[in-house]
mmCIF file of C-alpha atoms in Angstrom:
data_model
loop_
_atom_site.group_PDB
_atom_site.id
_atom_site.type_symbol
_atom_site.label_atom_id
_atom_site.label_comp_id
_atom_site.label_asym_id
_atom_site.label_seq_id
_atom_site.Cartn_x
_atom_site.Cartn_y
_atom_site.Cartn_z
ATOM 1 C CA UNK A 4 37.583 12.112 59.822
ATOM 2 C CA UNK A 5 36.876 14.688 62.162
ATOM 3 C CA UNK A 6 33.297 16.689 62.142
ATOM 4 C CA UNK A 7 33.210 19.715 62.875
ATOM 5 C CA UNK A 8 30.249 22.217 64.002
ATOM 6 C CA UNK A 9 30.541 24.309 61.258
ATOM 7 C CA UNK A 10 29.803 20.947 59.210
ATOM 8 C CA UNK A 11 27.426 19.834 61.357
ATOM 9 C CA UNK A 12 25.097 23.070 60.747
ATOM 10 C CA UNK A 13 25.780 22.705 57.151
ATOM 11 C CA UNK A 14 24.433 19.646 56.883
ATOM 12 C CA UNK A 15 21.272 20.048 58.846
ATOM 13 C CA UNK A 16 20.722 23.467 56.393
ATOM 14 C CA UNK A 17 21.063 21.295 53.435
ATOM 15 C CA UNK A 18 18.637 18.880 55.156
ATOM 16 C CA UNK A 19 15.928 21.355 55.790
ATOM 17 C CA UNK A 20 16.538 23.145 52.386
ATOM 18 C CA UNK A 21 15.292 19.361 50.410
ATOM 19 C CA UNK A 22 12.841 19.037 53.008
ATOM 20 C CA UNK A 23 11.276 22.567 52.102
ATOM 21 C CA UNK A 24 11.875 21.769 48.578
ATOM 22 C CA UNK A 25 10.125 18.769 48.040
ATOM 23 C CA UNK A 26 7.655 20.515 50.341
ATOM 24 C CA UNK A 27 7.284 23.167 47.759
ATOM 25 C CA UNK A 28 7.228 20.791 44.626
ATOM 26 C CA UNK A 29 4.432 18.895 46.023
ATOM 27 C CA UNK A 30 2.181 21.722 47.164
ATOM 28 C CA UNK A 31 2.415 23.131 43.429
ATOM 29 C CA UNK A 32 1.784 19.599 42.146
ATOM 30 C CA UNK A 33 -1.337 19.419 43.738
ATOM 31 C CA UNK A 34 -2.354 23.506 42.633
ATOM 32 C CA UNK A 35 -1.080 21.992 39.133
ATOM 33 C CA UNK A 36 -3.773 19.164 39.140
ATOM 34 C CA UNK A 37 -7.185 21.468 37.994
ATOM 35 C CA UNK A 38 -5.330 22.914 35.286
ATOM 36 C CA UNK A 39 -4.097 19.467 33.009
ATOM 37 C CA UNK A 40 -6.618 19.757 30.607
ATOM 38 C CA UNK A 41 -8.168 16.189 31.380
ATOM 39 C CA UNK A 42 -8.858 17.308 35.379
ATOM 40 C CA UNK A 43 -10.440 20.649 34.263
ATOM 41 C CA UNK A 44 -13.714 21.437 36.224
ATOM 42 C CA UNK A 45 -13.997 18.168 37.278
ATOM 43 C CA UNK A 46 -16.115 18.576 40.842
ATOM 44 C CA UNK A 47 -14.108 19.463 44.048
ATOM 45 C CA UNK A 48 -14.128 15.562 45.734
ATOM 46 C CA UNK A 49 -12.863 14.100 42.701
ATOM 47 C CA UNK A 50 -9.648 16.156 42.578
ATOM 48 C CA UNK A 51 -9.277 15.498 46.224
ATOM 49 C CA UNK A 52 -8.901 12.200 45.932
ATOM 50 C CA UNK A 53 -6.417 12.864 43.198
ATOM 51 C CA UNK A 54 -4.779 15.108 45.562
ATOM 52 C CA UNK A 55 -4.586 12.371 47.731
ATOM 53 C CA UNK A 56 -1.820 10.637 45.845
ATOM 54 C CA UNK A 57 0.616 13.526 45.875
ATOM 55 C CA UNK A 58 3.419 12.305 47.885
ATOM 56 C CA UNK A 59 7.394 12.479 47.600
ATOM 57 C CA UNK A 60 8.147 9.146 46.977
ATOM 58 C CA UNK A 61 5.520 9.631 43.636
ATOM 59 C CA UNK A 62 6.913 12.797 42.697
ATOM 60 C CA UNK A 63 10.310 12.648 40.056
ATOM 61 C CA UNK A 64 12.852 15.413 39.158
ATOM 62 C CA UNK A 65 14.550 14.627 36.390
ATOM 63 C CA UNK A 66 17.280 16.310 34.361
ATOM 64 C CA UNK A 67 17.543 16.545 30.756
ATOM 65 C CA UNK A 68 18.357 13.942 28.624
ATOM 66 C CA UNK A 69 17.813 11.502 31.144
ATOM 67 C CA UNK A 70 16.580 7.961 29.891
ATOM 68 C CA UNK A 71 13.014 7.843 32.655
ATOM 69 C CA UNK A 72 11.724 4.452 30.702
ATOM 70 C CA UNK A 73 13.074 1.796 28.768
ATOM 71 C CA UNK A 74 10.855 -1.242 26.738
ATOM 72 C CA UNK A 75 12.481 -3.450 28.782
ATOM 73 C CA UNK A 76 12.027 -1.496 32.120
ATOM 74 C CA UNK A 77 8.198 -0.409 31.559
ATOM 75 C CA UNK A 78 6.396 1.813 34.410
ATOM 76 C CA UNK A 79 3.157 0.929 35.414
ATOM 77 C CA UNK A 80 0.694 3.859 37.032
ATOM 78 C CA UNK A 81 -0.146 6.940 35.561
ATOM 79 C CA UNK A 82 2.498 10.034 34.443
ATOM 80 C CA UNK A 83 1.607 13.685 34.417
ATOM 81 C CA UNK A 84 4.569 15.858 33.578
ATOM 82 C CA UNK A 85 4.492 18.991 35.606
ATOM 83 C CA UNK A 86 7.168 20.624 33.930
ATOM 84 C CA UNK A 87 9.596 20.022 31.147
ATOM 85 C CA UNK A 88 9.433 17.708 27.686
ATOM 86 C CA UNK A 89 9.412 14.260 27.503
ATOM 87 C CA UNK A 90 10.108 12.376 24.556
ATOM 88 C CA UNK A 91 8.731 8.662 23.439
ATOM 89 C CA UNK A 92 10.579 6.805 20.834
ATOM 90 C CA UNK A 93 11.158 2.984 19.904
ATOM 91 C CA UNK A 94 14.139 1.919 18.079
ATOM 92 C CA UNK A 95 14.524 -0.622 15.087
ATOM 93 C CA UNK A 96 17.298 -3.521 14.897
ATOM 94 C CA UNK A 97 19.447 -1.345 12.684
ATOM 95 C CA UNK A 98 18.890 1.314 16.208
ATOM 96 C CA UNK A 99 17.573 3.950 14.093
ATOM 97 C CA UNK A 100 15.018 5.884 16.567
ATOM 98 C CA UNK A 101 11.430 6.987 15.760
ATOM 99 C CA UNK A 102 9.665 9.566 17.485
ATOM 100 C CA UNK A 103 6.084 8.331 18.666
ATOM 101 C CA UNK A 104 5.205 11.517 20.245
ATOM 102 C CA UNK A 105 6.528 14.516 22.574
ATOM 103 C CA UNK A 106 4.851 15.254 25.827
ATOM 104 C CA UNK A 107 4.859 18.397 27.638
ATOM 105 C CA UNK A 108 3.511 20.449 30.680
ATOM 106 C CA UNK A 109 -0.031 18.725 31.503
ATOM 107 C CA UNK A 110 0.839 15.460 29.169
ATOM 108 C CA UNK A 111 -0.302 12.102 30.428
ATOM 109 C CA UNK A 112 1.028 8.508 29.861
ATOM 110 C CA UNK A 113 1.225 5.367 31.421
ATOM 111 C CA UNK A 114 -0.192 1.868 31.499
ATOM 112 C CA UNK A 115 -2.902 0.818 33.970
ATOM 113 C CA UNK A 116 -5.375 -2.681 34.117
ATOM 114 C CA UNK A 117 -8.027 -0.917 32.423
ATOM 115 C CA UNK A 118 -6.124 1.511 29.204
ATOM 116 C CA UNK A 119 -2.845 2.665 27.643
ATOM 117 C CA UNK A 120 -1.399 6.026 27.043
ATOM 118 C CA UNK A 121 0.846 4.864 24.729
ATOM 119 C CA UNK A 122 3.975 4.251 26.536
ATOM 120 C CA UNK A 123 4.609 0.729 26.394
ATOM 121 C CA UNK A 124 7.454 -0.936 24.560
ATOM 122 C CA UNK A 125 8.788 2.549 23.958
ATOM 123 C CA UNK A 126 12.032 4.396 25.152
ATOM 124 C CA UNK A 127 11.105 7.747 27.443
ATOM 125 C CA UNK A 128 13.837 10.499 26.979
ATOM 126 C CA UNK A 129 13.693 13.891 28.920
ATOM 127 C CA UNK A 130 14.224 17.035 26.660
ATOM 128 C CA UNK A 131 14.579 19.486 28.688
ATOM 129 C CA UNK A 132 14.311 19.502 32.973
ATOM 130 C CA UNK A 133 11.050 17.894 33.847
ATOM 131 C CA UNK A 134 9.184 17.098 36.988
ATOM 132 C CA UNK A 135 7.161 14.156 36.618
ATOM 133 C CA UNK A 136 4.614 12.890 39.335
ATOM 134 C CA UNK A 137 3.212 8.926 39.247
ATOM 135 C CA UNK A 138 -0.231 7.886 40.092
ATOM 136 C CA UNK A 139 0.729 3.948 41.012
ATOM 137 C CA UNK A 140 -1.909 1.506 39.680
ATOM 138 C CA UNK A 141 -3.188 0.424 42.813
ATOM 139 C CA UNK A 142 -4.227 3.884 43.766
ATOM 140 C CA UNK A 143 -5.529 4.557 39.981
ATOM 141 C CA UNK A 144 -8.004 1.978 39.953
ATOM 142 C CA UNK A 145 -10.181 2.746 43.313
ATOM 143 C CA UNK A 146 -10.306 6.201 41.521
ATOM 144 C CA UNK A 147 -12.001 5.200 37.872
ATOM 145 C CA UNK A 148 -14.125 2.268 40.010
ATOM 146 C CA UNK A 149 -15.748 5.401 42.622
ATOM 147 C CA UNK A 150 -15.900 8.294 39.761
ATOM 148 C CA UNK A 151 -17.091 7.479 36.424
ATOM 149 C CA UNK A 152 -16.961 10.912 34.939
ATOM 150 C CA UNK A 153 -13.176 10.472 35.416
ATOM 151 C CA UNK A 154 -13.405 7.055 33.808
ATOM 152 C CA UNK A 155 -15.320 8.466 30.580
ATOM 153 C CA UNK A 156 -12.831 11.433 30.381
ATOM 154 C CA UNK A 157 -9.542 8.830 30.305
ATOM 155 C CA UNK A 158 -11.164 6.497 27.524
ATOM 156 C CA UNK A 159 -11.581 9.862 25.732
ATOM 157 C CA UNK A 160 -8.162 10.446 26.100
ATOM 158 C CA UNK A 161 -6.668 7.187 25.275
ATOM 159 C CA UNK A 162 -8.871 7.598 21.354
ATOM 160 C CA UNK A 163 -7.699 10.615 20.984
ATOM 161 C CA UNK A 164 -3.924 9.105 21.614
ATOM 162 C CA UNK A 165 -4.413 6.336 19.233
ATOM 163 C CA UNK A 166 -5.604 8.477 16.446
ATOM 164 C CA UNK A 167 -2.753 11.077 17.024
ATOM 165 C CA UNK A 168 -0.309 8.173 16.976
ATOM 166 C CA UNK A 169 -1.834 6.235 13.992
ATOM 167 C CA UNK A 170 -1.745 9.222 11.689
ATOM 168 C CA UNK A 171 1.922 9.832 12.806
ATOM 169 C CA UNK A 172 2.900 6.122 11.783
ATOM 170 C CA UNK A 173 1.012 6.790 8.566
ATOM 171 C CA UNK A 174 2.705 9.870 7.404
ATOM 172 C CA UNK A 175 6.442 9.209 8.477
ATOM 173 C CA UNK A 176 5.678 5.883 7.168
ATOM 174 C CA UNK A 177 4.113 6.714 3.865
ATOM 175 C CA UNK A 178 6.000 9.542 2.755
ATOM 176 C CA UNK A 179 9.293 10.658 1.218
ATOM 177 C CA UNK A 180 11.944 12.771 3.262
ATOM 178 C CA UNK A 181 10.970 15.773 2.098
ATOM 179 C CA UNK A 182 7.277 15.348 3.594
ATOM 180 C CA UNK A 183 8.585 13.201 6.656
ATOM 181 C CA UNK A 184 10.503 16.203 7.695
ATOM 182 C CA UNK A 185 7.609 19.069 7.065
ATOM 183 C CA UNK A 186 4.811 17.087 8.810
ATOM 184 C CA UNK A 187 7.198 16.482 11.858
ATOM 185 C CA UNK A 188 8.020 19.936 12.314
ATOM 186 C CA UNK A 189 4.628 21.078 11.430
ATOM 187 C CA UNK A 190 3.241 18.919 14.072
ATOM 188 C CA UNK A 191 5.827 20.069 16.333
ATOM 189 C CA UNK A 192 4.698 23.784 15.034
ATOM 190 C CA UNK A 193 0.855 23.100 16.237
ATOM 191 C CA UNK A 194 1.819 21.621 20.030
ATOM 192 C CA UNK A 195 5.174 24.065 21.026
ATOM 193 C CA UNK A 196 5.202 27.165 18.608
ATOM 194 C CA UNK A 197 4.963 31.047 18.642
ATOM 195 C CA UNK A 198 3.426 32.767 15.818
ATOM 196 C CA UNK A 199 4.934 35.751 14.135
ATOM 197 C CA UNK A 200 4.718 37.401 11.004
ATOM 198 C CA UNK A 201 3.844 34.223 9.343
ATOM 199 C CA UNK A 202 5.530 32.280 10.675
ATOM 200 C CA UNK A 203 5.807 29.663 14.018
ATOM 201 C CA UNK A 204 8.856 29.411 15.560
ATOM 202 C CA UNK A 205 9.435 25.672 17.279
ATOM 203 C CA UNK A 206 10.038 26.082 21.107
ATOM 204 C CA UNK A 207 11.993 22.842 21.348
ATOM 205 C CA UNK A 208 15.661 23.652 20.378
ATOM 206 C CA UNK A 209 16.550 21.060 18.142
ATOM 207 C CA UNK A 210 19.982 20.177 15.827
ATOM 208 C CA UNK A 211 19.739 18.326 12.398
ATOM 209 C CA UNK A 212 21.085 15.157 14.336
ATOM 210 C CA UNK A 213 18.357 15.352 17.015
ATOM 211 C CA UNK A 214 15.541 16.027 14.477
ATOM 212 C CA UNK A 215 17.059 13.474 12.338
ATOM 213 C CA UNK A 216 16.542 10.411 15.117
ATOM 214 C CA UNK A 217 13.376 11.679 15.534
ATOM 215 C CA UNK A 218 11.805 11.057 12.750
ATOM 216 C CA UNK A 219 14.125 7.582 11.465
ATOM 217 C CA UNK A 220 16.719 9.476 9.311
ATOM 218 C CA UNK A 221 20.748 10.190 8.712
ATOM 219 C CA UNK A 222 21.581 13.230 9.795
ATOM 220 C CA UNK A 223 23.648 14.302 5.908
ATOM 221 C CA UNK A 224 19.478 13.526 4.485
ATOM 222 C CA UNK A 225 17.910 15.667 7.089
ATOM 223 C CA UNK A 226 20.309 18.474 6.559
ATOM 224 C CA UNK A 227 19.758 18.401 2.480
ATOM 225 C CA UNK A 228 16.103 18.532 3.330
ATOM 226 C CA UNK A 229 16.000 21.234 5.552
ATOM 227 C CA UNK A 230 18.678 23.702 3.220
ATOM 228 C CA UNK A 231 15.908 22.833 0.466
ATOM 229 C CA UNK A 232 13.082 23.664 2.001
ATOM 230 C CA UNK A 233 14.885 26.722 3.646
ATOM 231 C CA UNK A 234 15.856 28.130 0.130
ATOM 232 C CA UNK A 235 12.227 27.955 -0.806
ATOM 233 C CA UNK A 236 11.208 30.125 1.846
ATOM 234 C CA UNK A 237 9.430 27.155 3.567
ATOM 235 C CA UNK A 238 11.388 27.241 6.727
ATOM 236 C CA UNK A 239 13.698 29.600 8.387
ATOM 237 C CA UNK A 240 16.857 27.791 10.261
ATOM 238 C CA UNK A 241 18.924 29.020 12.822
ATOM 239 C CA UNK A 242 21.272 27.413 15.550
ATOM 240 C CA UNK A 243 19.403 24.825 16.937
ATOM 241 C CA UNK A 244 16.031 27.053 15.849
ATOM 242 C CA UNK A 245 13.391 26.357 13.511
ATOM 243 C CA UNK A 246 10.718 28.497 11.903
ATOM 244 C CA UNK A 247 7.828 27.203 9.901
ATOM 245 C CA UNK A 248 5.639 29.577 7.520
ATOM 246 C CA UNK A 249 2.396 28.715 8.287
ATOM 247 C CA UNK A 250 0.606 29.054 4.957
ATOM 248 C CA UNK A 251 3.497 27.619 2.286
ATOM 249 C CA UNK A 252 3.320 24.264 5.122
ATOM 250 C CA UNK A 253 -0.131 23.955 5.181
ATOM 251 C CA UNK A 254 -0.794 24.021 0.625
ATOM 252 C CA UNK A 255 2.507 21.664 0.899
ATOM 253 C CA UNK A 256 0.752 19.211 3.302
ATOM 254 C CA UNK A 257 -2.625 19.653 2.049
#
């Protein structure tokens, strides 16, 4: 096959057009780090070591519904999603799929030596586009061992996980469909919502089938559920968009 000049040129274009991409991802990566909620006003050196780690090879871009994790593929390091939604499920040995919880811009997870954020033995599912960037264990470490303000802030963090995940089990565990379905979405409500009139609208789009795996269901039992509680003025449905009134969830739930 012949190459021509014109080729040639393209090529090298398309070169230096990834090279000044992943250029750009990684420079707003590190501008991203002060503002995930665990890094805020930590001092200067810290989050220059952090910066440190910021390289390409550590940085993923990842399209939706892309499967980043699996229970028998586990990731060790440290995740921070930049951008986009990830979602962390485990499966039973019927293959029904429950939701253990949805991460999104400024979300950690991860397994090193010393904690867990909750990710292993679980399935990690993109939602949406994401960019995800990967603190390796080896790099991790030296970080907790010369800062222990950083140290205190992740054991913190990993609690706070555990609690969140233990009342989850709890209530899709405990309850009927009916309540399954109205804590999940009100949960949902709290972390990705805008509030109007009453009500908060879900900013994930979701369809009965996808809400359905998501918290262990059918699909024909989610759909029931949701026309109910839509015809008592509980939730407004749309395609693929759900709104929660704020007050009739919260006496429901109480």
């Amino acid at each position: 096959m012949m190459i021509t000049k014109q080729t040639t040129i393209a090529v090298r274009r398309m070169k230096r057009r990834r090279r000044m991409y992943h250029h750009e991802t990684i420079e707003n990566i590190t501008s991203f780090l002060p503002q995930i909620k665990i890094f805020e006003s930590l001092p200067a050196e810290i989050l220059y070591d952090i910066a440190q780690s910021v390289t390409r090879s550590n940085t993923y871009t990842l399209s939706k519904d892309a499967i980043f994790q699996t229970p028998s593929n586990e990731r060790n390091g440290l995740f921070f999603v930049i951008s986009g939604k990830l979602r962390f499920y485990k499966t039973n040995s019927a293959g029904k799929q429950h939701t253990v919880c949805i991460l999104s811009e400024g979300g950690i997870f991860g397994e090193v030596d010393t904690f867990s954020l909750g990710a292993r033995g679980t399935y990690v599912e993109t939602m949406e586009d994401s960019i995800v960037f990967w603190i390796p264990t080896e790099q991790f470490e030296p970080l907790l061992s010369r800062h222990s303000e950083l140290s205190l802030r992740f054991l913190a963090k990993m609690s706070k996980r555990l609690r969140e995940q233990d009342e989850l089990i709890e209530k899709l565990v405990f309850r009927d469909l009916r309540g399954k379905v109205l804590y999940f979405l009100n949960r949902l409500s709290n972390k990705f919502s805008t509030e109007k009139d009453g009500y908060r609208k879900i900013d994930i789009p979701l369809t009965h089938q996808e809400l359905a795996d998501m918290i262990g269901a059918t699909r024909e039992a989610v759909s029931l559920t949701l026309k109910e509680l839509s015809n008592e003025g509980i939730l407004v449905t749309g395609r693929r968009t759900i709104m929660i009134h704020t007050e009739k969830a919260r006496k429901e739930l109480a």
